[in-house]
Amino acid sequence: MKKILQEIKKTKSDRLVSISYVNEDEGVSIYYHFADKTPKFKEIKIEIGNEKEVESITPIHPNAAILEGEITEMYGIKFPGNPYSGKRIFLEEK
Amino acid sequence: MHKTCLFPIGPQHPSLKEPLFLKLYVDGTTVKDAVFDLGYAHRGVEEKLEGKQVDTALHAVQRTCGICSQCHTMAFLRTVEGFAEVEIPDRVALQRVIVAELERIHSHLLWAGVMMHELGLDTLFMYFMREREKILDVFDELTGNRVHHSSDLVGTSKRTFSEENLQFALSTLDSIKENLISYRKTVDSHDVIRDRCIGKGLITKKDAKTFGLVGPVARACNINNDVRVNSPYMGYKMLKLNSIMRTEGDAHARTLVRLDEVFESMNLVEQACNQIPKGSVVPKYPVKRIAQGYGVGASEAPRGENFHFVKVVNGKTARVKLRTPTLANLIMFPEAVKGADITDVPVIVMSLDPCISCMERVAVVKDGKSEVWTSHELFKGEKK
Amino acid sequence: MIEFVLAFAFIIISIFFAGIFRKFIARMHNRVGPPIIQPFYDLIKLFSKKTTKYKNPIFHAVPYASIITSIVIIILISSAFVGTDSLFDFDYNFLVLGYLFILVDTFYIFGAVASRSPFAIQSSMRELLLMLGYELSFMMVLSIFFAKTGIVSLADFDVEFAFVQAPVASILLVLIGFVIVRITPFDVVNAETELSAGFFAEYYGKDLALLEIAEFIKDLAFGLMAGLLLFGKVFALPAALGFVFFYALMQATSPRYCTFRTAKIFLIIAILAFIDLFLLV
């Protein structure tokens, strides 16, 4: 399971905007974007390679629950610690 | 300990504009728990946006939603023009802002009408729609379309707004202003409306900060996440803007914030029309070929902060991620409804203003690996 | 014999009054509105559709029971216009009329609970809560009119402009009409946006057509009765038309109160009616 970076733990006072899953040539990356008081967005990137599980950041930012849940449903990456893990939000049961 | 029974709001319900399944677990008439269930307006937008030229991708992004079409255009163009370093002339910047502010007015009037319908006051619903029709006529004159404007390209704009069109826009706004002032007075002072909205669906400032809420919902709790103020873009750099803030955090405060924003937007359109430089916009197509890069950008939709992440590889889009404001506010829907009476649930859900078609897009599915499926394959459920 | 013909004529007039009501509201909304005979088109369309699948016997018996009760109501009211030699003229028949109004609503509650739909069950809970207030007041207010004038049956009621003699009871009768005819601000029972039309949520086709006709007949019966009591026999039908305009005006200009506030208001109305009746004795 991929551990989250120390930098994310320091973003407690910022607002989480989005979590994106991007398929790049080198492998899969997850981009976290935060809004602080400056005009630009702060970006933190994690390269997860072939990992299937990433630690959830819901203890620090509760609104990550739905954003991570969407990635779990669409791409199959699991986020242990997310209250929405296992529940389906968008897709039908197949 | 009483057993609770399931009371469904949706997927198809007279109080919702768009399909959303909110399951309420009810004991008597009080709501004890709420769970939402989505996926009724999936169209596969993000999947369609892979492997396209940037202009084609812009065409699809604009059509994600009918009510907030221009805000997706603004966010996408801010992102692409940002990382490709394309400068836009002043006239184009102000033209985009005029369309965006008019769209904010029409979206808030539509919302206000449906809110009055929830309360049982059909007459104000019809009156708000009557004023909104005039705004749609203005769109018809300016951009050629009533709903999906589609009047911008990367670095430029398709049409020049003529002097007569801008004067028509300003005179229409003048003609509806007096009526809107009297409707706002009714909403603020009518006994029954106050009784049904004050104190309902309370969201505290602490909750709004923890969950990162955006838009008028956050501004009614005295938190300002307005993108136009925190990081101005395009024509907003040349205009003066006040954010409307309130402190109560209930449904009545959210109603008044949106109605006051209509008047603020009228002010902005007037400023933009007075400042717009002479000359015409000559579309040069293509402006600059965008080969490689990625970036992020945000714009202020009528419902809050709209965030786009775009990555371009070899001239074609590799990933476009849209995070719409309703997705950010979605986590508050069950919290705001708990403990309320069933009578108040449509009022609370409507005051949080869900726009479901913006929020639901499906991306690629299988096994963590990204594939491009045609829509035919998506229907059949398998890849050839 | 004449009362049956008159009752049939009133049934047709009640459908026209429903159309006039919708047209008047549409004009106040600054719209054109549907034509006045639109309810006829709606009923013809409903009769041609298939009904819902078989749920249970009570669910399917309720429309027939409601429409038979409504027809009895309108026949009793027609007997008031025919006079004392009618078949349906007997002492204290106004009390039977009050009971029949309550009976129609009770049938709706049976149908709603038998359909097991959450919307219909919420409607029936609200209706039961309100019944304590408005049905009790309805019987008392009816009794006040007859007690003050000393008359004992509808056909004998030949007092003109009786609202002068019983002003408080007249105002209370108009307020009770808001709930019986389902007009905002007091139409919590079948609030459209919350409950998807409440009692009738699971009915369709022929069943729904019969229930709609029962509602139209009940509305006109209330209007005629209020016109008869307040203004007298000659002015009863014009007064019913006047009530249509008045209720349409109130429907277009008021939002909906919440359930508990409505229940409190009708409890106060019941207490006022009781005091008024008590002072007579």
PDB file of C-alpha atoms in Angstrom, chain B residues 88-95 97 232-241 268 271-272 275-277:
ATOM      1  CA  ILE B  88      -6.118  37.192 -25.476  1.00  0.00           C
ATOM      2  CA  PRO B  89      -7.083  40.726 -26.493  1.00  0.00           C
ATOM      3  CA  ASP B  90      -9.087  42.886 -24.063  1.00  0.00           C
ATOM      4  CA  ARG B  91     -12.219  42.798 -26.161  1.00  0.00           C
ATOM      5  CA  VAL B  92     -12.366  38.998 -26.136  1.00  0.00           C
ATOM      6  CA  ALA B  93     -11.837  38.927 -22.374  1.00  0.00           C
ATOM      7  CA  LEU B  94     -14.717  41.331 -21.744  1.00  0.00           C
ATOM      8  CA  GLN B  95     -17.040  39.593 -24.190  1.00  0.00           C
ATOM      9  CA  VAL B  97     -17.255  37.982 -19.023  1.00  0.00           C
ATOM     10  CA  PRO B 232      -9.088  37.065 -11.047  1.00  0.00           C
ATOM     11  CA  TYR B 233      -9.062  35.882 -14.633  1.00  0.00           C
ATOM     12  CA  MET B 234      -9.911  37.193 -18.111  1.00  0.00           C
ATOM     13  CA  GLY B 235     -12.092  40.295 -17.994  1.00  0.00           C
ATOM     14  CA  TYR B 236     -12.533  40.245 -14.227  1.00  0.00           C
ATOM     15  CA  LYS B 237      -9.102  41.817 -13.828  1.00  0.00           C
ATOM     16  CA  MET B 238     -10.566  45.048 -15.228  1.00  0.00           C
ATOM     17  CA  LEU B 239     -13.795  45.138 -13.213  1.00  0.00           C
ATOM     18  CA  LYS B 240     -14.681  45.989  -9.658  1.00  0.00           C
ATOM     19  CA  LEU B 241     -16.560  43.257  -7.814  1.00  0.00           C
ATOM     20  CA  LEU B 268     -20.778  43.874 -13.757  1.00  0.00           C
ATOM     21  CA  GLN B 271     -19.282  47.993 -16.290  1.00  0.00           C
ATOM     22  CA  ALA B 272     -18.059  45.566 -18.946  1.00  0.00           C
ATOM     23  CA  GLN B 275     -15.310  49.499 -20.836  1.00  0.00           C
ATOM     24  CA  ILE B 276     -15.293  47.336 -23.937  1.00  0.00           C
ATOM     25  CA  PRO B 277     -12.767  48.720 -26.488  1.00  0.00           C
TER      26      PRO B 277
END
